[in-house]
mmCIF file of C-alpha atoms in Angstrom:
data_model
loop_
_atom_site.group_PDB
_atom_site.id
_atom_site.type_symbol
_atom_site.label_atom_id
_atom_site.label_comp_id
_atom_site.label_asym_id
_atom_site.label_seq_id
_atom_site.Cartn_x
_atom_site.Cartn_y
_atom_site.Cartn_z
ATOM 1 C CA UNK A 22 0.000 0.000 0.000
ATOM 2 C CA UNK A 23 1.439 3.406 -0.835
ATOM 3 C CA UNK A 24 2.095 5.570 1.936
ATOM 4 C CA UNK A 25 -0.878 5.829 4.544
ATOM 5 C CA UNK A 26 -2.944 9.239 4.838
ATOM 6 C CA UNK A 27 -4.708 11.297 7.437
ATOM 7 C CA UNK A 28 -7.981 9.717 7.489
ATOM 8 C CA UNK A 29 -9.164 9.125 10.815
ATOM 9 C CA UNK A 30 -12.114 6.232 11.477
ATOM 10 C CA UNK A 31 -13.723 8.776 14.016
ATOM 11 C CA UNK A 32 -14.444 11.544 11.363
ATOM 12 C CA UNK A 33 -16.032 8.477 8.752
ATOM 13 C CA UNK A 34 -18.220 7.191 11.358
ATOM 14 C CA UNK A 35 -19.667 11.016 12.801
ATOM 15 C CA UNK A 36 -20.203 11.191 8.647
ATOM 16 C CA UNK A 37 -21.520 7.567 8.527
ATOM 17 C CA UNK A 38 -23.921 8.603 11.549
ATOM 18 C CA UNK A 39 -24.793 11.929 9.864
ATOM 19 C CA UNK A 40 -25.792 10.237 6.504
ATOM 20 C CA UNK A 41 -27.697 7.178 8.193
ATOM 21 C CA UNK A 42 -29.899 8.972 10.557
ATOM 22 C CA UNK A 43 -31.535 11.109 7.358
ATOM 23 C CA UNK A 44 -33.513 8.097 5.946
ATOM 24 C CA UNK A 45 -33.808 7.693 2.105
ATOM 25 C CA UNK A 46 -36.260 5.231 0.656
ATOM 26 C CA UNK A 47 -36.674 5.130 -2.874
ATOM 27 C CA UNK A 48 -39.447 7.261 -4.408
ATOM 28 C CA UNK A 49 -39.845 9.205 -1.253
ATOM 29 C CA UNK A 50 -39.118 12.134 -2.780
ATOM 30 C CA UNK A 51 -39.008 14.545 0.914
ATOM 31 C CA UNK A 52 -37.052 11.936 2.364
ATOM 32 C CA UNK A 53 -34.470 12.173 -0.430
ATOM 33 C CA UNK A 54 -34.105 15.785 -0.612
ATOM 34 C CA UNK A 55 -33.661 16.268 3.141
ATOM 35 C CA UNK A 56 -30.840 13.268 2.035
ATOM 36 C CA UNK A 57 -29.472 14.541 -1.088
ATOM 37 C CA UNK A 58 -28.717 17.993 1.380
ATOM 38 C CA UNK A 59 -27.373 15.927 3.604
ATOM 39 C CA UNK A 60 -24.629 14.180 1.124
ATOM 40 C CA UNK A 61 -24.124 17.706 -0.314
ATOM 41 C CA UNK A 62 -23.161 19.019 3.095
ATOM 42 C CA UNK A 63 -21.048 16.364 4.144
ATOM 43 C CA UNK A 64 -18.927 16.678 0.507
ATOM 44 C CA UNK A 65 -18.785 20.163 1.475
ATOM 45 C CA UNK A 66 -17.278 20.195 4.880
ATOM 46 C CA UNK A 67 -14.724 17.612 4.087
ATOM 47 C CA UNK A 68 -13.817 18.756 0.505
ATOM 48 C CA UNK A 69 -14.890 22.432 0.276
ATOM 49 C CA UNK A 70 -16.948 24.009 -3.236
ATOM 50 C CA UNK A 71 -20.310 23.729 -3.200
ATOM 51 C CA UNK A 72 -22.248 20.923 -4.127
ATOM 52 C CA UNK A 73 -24.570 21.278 -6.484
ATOM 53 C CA UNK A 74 -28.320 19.034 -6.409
ATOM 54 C CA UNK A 75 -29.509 18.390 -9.864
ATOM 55 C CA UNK A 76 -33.740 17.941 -9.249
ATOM 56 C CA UNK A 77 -34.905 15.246 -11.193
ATOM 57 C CA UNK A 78 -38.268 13.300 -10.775
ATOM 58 C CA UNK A 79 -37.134 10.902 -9.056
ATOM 59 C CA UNK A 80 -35.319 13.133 -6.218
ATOM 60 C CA UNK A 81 -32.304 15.375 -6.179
ATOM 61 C CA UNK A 82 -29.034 13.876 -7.339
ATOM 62 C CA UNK A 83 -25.301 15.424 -6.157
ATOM 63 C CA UNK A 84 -23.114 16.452 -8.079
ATOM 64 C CA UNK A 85 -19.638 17.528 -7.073
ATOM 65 C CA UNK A 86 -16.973 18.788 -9.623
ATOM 66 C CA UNK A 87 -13.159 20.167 -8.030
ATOM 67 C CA UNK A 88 -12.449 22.180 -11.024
ATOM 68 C CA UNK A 89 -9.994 21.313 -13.788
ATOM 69 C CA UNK A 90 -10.233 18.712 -16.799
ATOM 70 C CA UNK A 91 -12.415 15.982 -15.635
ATOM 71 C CA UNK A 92 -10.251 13.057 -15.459
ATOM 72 C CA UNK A 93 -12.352 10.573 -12.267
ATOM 73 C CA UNK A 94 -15.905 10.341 -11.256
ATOM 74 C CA UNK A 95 -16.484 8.642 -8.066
ATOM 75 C CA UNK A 96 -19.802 7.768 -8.666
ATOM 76 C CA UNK A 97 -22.401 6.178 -5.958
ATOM 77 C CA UNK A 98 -26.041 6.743 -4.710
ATOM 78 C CA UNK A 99 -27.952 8.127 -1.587
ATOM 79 C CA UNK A 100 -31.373 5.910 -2.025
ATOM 80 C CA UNK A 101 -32.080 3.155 -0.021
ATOM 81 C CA UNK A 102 -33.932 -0.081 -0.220
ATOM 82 C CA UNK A 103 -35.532 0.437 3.702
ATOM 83 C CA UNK A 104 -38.931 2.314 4.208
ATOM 84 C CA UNK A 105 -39.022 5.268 6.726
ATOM 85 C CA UNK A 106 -39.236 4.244 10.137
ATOM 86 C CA UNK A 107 -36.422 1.521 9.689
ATOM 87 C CA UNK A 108 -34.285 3.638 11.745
ATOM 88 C CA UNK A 109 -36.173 3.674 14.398
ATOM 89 C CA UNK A 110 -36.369 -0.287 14.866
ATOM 90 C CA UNK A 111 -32.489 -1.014 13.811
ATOM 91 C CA UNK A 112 -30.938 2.398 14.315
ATOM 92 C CA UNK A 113 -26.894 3.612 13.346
ATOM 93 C CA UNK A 114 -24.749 1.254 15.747
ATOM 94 C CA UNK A 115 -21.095 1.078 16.544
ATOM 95 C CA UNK A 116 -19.884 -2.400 18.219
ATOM 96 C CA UNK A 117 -17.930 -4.985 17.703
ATOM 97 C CA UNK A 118 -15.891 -3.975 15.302
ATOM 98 C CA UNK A 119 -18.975 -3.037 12.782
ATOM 99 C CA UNK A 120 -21.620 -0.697 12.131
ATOM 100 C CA UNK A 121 -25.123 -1.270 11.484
ATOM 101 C CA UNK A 122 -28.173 0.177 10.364
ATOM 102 C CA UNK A 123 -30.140 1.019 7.086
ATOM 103 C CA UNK A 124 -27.849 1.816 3.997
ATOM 104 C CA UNK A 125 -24.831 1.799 5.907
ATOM 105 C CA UNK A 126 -23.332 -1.381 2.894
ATOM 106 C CA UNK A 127 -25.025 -0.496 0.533
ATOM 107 C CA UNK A 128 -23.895 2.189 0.335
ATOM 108 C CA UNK A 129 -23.257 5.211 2.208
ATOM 109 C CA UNK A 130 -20.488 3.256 3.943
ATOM 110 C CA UNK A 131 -18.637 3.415 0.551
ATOM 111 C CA UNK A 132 -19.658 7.446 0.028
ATOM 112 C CA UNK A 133 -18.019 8.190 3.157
ATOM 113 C CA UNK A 134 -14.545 6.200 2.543
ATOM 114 C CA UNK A 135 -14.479 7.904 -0.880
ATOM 115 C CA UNK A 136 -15.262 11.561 0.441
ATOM 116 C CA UNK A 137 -12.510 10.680 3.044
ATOM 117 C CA UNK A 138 -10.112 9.249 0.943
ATOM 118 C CA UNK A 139 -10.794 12.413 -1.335
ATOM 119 C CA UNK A 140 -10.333 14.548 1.611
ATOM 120 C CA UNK A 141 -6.401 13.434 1.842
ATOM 121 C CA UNK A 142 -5.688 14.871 -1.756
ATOM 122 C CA UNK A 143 -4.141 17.845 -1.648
ATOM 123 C CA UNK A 144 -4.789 18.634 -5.435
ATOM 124 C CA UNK A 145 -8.432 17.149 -6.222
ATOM 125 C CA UNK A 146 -8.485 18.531 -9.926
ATOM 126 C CA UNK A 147 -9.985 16.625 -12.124
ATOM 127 C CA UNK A 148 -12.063 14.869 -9.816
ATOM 128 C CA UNK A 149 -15.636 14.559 -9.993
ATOM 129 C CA UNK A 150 -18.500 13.262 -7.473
ATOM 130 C CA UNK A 151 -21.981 11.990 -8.746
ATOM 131 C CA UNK A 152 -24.283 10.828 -6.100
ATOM 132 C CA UNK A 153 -27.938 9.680 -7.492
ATOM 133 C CA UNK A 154 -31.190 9.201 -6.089
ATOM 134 C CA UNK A 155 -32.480 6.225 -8.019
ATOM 135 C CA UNK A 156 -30.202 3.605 -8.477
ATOM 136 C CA UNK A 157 -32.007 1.185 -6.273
ATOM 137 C CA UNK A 158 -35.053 1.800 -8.755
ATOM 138 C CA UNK A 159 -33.480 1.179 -12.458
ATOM 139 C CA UNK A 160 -31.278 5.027 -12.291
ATOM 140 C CA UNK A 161 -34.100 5.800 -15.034
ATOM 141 C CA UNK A 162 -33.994 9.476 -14.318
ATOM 142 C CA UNK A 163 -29.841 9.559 -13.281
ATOM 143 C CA UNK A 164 -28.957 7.759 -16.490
ATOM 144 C CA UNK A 165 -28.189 10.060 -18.886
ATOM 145 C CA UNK A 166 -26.395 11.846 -16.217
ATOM 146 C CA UNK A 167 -24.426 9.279 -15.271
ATOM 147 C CA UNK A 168 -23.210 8.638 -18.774
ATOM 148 C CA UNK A 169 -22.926 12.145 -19.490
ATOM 149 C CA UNK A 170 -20.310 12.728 -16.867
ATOM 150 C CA UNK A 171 -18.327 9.089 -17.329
ATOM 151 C CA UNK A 172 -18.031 10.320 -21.111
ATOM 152 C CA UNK A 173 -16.592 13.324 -19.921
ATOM 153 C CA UNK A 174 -14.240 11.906 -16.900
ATOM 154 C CA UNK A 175 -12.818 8.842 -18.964
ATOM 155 C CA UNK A 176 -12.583 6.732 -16.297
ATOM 156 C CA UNK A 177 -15.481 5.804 -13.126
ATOM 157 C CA UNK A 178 -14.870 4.329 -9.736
ATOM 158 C CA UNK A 179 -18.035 2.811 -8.342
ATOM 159 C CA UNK A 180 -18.386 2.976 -4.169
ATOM 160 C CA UNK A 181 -20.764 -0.224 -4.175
ATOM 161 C CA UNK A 182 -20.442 -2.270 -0.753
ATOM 162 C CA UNK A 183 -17.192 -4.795 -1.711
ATOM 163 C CA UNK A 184 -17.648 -8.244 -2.764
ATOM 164 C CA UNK A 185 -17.020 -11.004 -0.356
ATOM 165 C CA UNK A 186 -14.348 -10.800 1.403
ATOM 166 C CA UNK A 187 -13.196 -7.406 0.841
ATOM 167 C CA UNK A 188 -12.812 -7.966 -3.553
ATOM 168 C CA UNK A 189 -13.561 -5.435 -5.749
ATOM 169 C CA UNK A 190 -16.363 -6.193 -8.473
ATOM 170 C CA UNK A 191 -14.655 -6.616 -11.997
ATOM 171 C CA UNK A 192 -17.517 -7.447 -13.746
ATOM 172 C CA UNK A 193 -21.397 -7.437 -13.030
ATOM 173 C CA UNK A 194 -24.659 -9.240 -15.208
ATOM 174 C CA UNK A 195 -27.283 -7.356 -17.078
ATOM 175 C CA UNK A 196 -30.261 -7.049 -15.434
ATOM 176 C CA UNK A 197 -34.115 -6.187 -16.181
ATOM 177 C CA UNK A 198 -37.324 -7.021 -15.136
ATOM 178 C CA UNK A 199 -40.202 -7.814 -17.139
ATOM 179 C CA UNK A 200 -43.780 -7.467 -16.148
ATOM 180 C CA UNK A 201 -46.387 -10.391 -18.068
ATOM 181 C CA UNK A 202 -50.208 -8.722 -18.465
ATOM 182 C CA UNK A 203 -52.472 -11.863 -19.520
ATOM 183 C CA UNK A 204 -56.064 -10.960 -20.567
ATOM 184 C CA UNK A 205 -59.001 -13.231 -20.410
ATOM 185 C CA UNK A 206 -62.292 -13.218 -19.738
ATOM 186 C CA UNK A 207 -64.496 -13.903 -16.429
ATOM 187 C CA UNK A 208 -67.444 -15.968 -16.164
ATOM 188 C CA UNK A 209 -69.256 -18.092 -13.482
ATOM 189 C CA UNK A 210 -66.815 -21.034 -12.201
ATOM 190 C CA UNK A 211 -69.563 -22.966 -11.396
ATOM 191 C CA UNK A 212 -71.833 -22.485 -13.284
ATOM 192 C CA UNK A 213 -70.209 -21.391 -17.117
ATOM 193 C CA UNK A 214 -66.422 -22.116 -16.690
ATOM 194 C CA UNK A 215 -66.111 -22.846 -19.900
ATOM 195 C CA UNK A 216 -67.796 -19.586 -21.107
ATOM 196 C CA UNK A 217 -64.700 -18.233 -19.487
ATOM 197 C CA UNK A 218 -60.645 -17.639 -21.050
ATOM 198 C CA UNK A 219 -58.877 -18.479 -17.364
ATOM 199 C CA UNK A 220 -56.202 -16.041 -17.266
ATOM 200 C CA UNK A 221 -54.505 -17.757 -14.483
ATOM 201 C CA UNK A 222 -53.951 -21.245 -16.667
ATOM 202 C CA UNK A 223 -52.721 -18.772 -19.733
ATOM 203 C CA UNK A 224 -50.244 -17.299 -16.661
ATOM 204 C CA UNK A 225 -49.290 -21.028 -15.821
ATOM 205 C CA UNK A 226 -48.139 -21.707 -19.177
ATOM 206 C CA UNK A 227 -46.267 -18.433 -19.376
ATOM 207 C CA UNK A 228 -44.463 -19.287 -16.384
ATOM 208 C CA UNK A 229 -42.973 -22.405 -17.695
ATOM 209 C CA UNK A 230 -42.185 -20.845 -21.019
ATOM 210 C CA UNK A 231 -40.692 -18.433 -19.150
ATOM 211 C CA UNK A 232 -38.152 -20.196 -17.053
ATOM 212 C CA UNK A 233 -37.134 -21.967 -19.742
ATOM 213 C CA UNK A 234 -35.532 -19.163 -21.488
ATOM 214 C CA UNK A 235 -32.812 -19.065 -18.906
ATOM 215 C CA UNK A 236 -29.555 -20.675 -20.013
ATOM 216 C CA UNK A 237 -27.182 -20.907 -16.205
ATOM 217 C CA UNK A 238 -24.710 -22.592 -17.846
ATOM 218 C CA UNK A 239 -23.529 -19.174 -19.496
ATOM 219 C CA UNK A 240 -24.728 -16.530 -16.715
ATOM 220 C CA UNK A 241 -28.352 -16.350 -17.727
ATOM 221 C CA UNK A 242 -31.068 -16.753 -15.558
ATOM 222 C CA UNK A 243 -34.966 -15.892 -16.190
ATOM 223 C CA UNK A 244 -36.417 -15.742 -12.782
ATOM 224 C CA UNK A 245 -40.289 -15.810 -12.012
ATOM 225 C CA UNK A 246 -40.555 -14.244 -8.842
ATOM 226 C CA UNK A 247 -44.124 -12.313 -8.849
ATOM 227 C CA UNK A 248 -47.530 -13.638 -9.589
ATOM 228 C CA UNK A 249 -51.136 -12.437 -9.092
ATOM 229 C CA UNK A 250 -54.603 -13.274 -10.496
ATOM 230 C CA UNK A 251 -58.213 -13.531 -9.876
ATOM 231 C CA UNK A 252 -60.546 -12.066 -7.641
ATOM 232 C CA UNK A 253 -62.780 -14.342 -6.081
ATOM 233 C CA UNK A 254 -62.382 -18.002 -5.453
ATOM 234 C CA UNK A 255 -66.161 -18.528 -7.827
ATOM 235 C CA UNK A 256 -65.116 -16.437 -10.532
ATOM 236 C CA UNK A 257 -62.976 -17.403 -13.768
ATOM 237 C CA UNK A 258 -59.901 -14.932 -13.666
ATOM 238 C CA UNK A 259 -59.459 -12.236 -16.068
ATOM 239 C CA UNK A 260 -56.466 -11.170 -15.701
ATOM 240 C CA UNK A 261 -53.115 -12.066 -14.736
ATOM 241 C CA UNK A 262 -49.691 -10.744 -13.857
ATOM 242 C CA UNK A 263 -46.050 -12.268 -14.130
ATOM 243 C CA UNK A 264 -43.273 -10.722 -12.555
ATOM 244 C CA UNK A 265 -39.364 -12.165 -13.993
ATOM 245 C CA UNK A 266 -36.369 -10.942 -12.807
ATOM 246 C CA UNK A 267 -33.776 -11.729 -15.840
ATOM 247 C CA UNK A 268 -29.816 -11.172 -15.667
ATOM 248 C CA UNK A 269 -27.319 -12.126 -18.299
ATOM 249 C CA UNK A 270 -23.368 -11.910 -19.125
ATOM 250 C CA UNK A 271 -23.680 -10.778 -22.416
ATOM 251 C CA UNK A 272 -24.923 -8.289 -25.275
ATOM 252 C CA UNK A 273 -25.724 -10.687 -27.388
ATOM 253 C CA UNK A 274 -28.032 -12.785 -24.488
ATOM 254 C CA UNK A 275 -29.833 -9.798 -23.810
ATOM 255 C CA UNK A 276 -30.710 -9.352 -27.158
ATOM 256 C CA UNK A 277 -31.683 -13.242 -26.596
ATOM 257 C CA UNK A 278 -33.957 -12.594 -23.971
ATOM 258 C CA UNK A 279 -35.411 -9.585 -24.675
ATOM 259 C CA UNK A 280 -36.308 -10.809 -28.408
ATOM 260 C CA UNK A 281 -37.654 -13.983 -26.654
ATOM 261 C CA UNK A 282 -40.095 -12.235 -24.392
ATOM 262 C CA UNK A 283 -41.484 -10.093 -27.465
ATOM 263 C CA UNK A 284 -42.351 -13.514 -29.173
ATOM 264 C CA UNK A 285 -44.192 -14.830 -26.274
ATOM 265 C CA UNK A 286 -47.852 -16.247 -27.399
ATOM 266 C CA UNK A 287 -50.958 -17.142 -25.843
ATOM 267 C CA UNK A 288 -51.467 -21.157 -25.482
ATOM 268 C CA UNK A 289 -55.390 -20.202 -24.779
ATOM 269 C CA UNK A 290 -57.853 -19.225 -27.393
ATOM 270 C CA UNK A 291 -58.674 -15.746 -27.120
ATOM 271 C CA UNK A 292 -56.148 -15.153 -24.421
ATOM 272 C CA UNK A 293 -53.631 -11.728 -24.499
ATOM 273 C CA UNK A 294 -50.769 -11.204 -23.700
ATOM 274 C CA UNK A 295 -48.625 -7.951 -23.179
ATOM 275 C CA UNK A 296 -44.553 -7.738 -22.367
ATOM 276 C CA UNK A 297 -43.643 -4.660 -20.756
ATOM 277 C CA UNK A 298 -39.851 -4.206 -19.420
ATOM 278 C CA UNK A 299 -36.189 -4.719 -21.168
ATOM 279 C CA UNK A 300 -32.674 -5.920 -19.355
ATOM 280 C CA UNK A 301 -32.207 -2.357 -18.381
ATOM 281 C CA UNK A 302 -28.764 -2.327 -17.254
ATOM 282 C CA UNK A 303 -26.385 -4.083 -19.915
ATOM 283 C CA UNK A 304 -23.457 -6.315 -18.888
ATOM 284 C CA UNK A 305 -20.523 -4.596 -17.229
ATOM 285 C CA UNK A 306 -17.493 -6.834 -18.769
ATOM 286 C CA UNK A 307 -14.515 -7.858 -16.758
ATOM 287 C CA UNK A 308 -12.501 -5.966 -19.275
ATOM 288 C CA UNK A 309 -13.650 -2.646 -18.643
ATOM 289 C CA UNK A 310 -12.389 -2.955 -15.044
ATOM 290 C CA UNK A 311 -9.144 -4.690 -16.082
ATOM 291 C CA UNK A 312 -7.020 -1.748 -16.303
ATOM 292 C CA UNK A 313 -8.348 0.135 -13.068
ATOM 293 C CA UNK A 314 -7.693 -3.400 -11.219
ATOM 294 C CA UNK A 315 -4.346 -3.703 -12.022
ATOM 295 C CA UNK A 316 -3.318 -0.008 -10.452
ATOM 296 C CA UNK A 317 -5.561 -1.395 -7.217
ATOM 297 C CA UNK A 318 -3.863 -4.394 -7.263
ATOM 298 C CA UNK A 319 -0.489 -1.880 -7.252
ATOM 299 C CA UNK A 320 -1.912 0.214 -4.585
ATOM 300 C CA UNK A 321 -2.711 -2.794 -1.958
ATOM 301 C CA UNK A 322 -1.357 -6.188 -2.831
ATOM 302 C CA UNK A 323 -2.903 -9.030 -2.438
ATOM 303 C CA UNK A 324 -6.924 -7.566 -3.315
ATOM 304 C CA UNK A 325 -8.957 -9.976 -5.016
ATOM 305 C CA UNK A 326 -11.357 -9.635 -7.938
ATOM 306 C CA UNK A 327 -14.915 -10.732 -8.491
ATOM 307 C CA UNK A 328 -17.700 -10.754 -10.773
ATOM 308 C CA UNK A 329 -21.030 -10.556 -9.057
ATOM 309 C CA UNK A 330 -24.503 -10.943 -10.228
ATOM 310 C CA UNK A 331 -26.073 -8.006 -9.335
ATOM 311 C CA UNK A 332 -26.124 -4.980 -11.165
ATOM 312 C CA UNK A 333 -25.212 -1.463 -10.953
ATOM 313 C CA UNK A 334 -24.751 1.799 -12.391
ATOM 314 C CA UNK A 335 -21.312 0.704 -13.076
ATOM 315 C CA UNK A 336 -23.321 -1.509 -16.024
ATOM 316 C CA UNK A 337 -24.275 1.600 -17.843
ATOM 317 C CA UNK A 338 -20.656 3.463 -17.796
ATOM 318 C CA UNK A 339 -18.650 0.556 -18.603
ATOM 319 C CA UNK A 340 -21.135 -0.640 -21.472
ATOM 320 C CA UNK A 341 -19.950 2.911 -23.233
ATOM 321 C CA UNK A 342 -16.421 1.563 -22.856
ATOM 322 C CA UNK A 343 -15.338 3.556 -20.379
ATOM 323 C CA UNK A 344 -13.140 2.198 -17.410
ATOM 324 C CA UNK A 345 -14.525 1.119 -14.296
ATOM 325 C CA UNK A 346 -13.791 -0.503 -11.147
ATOM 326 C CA UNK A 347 -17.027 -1.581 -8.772
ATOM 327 C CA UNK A 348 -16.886 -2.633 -5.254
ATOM 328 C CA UNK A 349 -14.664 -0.259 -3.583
ATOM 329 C CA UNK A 350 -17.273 0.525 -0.992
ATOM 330 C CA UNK A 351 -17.649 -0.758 2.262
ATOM 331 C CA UNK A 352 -16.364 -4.064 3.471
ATOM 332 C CA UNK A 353 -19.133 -6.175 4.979
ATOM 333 C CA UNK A 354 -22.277 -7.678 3.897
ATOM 334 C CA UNK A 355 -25.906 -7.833 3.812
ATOM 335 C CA UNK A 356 -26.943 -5.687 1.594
ATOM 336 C CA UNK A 357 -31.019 -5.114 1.449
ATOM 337 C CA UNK A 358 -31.072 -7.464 4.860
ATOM 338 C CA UNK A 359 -31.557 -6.350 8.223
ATOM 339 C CA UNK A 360 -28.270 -7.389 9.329
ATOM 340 C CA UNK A 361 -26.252 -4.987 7.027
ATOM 341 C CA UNK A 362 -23.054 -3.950 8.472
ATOM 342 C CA UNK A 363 -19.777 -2.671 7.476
ATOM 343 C CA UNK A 364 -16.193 -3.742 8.976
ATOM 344 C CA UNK A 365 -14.779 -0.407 10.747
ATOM 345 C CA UNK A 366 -10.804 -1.723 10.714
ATOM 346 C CA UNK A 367 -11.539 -1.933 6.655
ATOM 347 C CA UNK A 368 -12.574 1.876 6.097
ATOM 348 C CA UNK A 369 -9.068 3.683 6.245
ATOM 349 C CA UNK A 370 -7.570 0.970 4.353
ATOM 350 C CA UNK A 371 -10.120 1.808 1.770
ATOM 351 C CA UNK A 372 -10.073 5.392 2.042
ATOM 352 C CA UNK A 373 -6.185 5.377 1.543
ATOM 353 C CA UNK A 374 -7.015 2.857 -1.605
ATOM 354 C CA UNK A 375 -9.798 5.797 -3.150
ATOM 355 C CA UNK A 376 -6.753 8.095 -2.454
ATOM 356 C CA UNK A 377 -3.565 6.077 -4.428
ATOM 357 C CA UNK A 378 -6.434 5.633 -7.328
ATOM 358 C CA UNK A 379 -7.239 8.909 -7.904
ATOM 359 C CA UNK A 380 -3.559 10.383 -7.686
ATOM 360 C CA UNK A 381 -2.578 7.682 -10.467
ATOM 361 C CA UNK A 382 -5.578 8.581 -12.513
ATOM 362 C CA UNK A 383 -4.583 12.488 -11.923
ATOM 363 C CA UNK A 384 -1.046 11.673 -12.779
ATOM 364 C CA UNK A 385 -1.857 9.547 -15.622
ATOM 365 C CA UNK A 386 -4.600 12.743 -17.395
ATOM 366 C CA UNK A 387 -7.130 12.006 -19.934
ATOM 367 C CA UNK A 388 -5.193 11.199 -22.222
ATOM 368 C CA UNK A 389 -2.966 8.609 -20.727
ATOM 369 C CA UNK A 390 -6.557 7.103 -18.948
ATOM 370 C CA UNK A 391 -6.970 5.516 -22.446
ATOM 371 C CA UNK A 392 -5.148 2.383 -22.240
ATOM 372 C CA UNK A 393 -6.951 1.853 -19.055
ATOM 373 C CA UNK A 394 -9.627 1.101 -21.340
ATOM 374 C CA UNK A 395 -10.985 -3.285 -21.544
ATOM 375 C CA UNK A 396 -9.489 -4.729 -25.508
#
């Protein structure tokens, strides 16, 4: 590791605190401003110029720039999977060695070590922050953003929670979900069944066809997970819905898949059918992270590399080619669980790694960024 900064664990946690005691839900739109000014605050105290929030519908994103040629984005998000009031029941905790409560993995663990890590720098040109508000929902209104300023950096570290064991992600699936709409027709169970089109048998069949698209053997898996139908236990159902979680290694699978669920067909006469949804996030492949890994690996010998199934907004800036390293949040684990924690003897060493990253990215300019770049 190169030479150890002045990052103290004390100042991360009073942030850590600070950020996890302004809850953030998804969607909740007052909860996520009173969160986005939170983030924005805590940049600015520990890194000086003002952050700016960009309103979009789905809350307020951050946005941090130092000034200079862009040259880094340390990219992350302030939304959380856990409704308000989850505080309240499991709140911010320091024991043990580890810190709980909601978000603190995934991922304001990993903001924190990255504004800390940034803190250290004594020239931070070049370097910007983007902090959105929807990644936990499918980043539909961050997107553009978020592609907008990796274009312009050239190069992306992601602050997701670490994979096991402290690696950093290297590569990451697709992933969509698709929503299934049957139509049939009600009638009488009892006494016209057969004047009916049973929308829950047409779902049945769907289902099957469904999971068969998945091919595990190369990464792919199509994943029922949501079903509803009917309304009362005498009455032929009308409609149906199908809920499938899909994620895949590769362009050409979700071309596959997404092809496959726009030639879906009703098995029932005079059943519908209607396919709504798309593998939103597109495969992040290990060679987009391949150069960024290797000046890690430089930085702290002996870190490990992973690819993971879940996705992140990571997928979108290394599908434009542009180099990016995942997973150099928080060590710990269980994200989305009530037993989410982060290791606190892992947050300086990670700081210190955000740190050595950005000076060789700095060092290296724009220009020289390019051969960080996956062949």
């Amino acid at each position: 590791m190169h030479q150890a900064v002045d990052v103290t664990v004390d100042a991360m946690l009073e942030d850590l605190r600070t950020l996890i005691e302004v809850e953030s839900p998804s969607r909740d739109l007052d909860a996520l401003k009173a969160s986005a000014e939170a983030v924005a605050a805590v940049i600015e105290s520990r890194l000086g110029r003002q952050a700016v929030l960009v309103e979009s519908e789905a809350g307020p994103h951050v946005h941090w720039s130092a000034g200079g040629d862009p040259t880094v984005l340390i990219l992350g998000h302030h939304d959380t999977v856990f409704p308000l009031g989850t505080l309240e029941r499991r709140p911010f905790r320091v024991e043990d060695g580890r810190a709980t409560g909601p978000g603190v993995f995934d991922m304001l663990g990993g903001l924190v070590q990255a504004i800390h890590g940034l803190a250290a720098l004594d020239d931070r040109s070049g370097v910007e922050i983007l902090v959105t508000a929807d990644e936990e929902v499918g980043s539909r209104s961050s997107r553009a953003l978020i592609e907008e300023r990796a274009l312009a950096c050239g190069a992306v570290l992601v602050f997701e929670g670490a994979a096991e064991g402290g690696a950093l992600k290297t590569g990451r699936k697709g992933c969509g979900t698709f929503e299934v709409s049957v139509t049939g027709r009600a009638s009488h169970a009892g006494l016209e069944p057969a004047a009916g089109v049973n929308a829950l048998i047409e779902a049945a069949h769907q289902v099957l066809d469904i999971a068969a698209l998945g091919r595990p053997e190369i990464g792919t898996t199509v994943t029922p997970t949501v079903a509803s139908a009917g309304t009362l236990d005498n009455v032929v159902p009308a409609e149906a819905t199908v809920i499938v979680d899909v994620r895949v290694e590769s362009a050409d699978e979700k071309e596959r898949i997404e092809a496959a669920f726009a030639a879906l067909a009703p098995h029932l006469d005079e059943a519908e059918i209607a396919v709504h949804g798309a593998v939103g996030r597109p495969p992040m492949p290990e060679s987009a992270a391949a150069g960024l890994f290797a000046v890690a690996q430089q930085l702290l010998p002996g870190i490990e590399a992973q690819a993971v199934g879940g996705g992140s907004d990571g997928n979108f800036t290394a599908a434009l080619g542009v180099p990016t390293l995942d997973g150099l949040g928080a060590v710990g684990g269980g994200a989305h669980a009530d037993h989410e924690y982060l290791l606190i003897d892992a947050m300086t060493e990670r700081a210190n790694l955000v740190t050595g990253l950005v000076k060789a990215l700095q060092h290296a300019g724009p220009e020289g960024n390019r051969h960080l770049r996956g062949r």
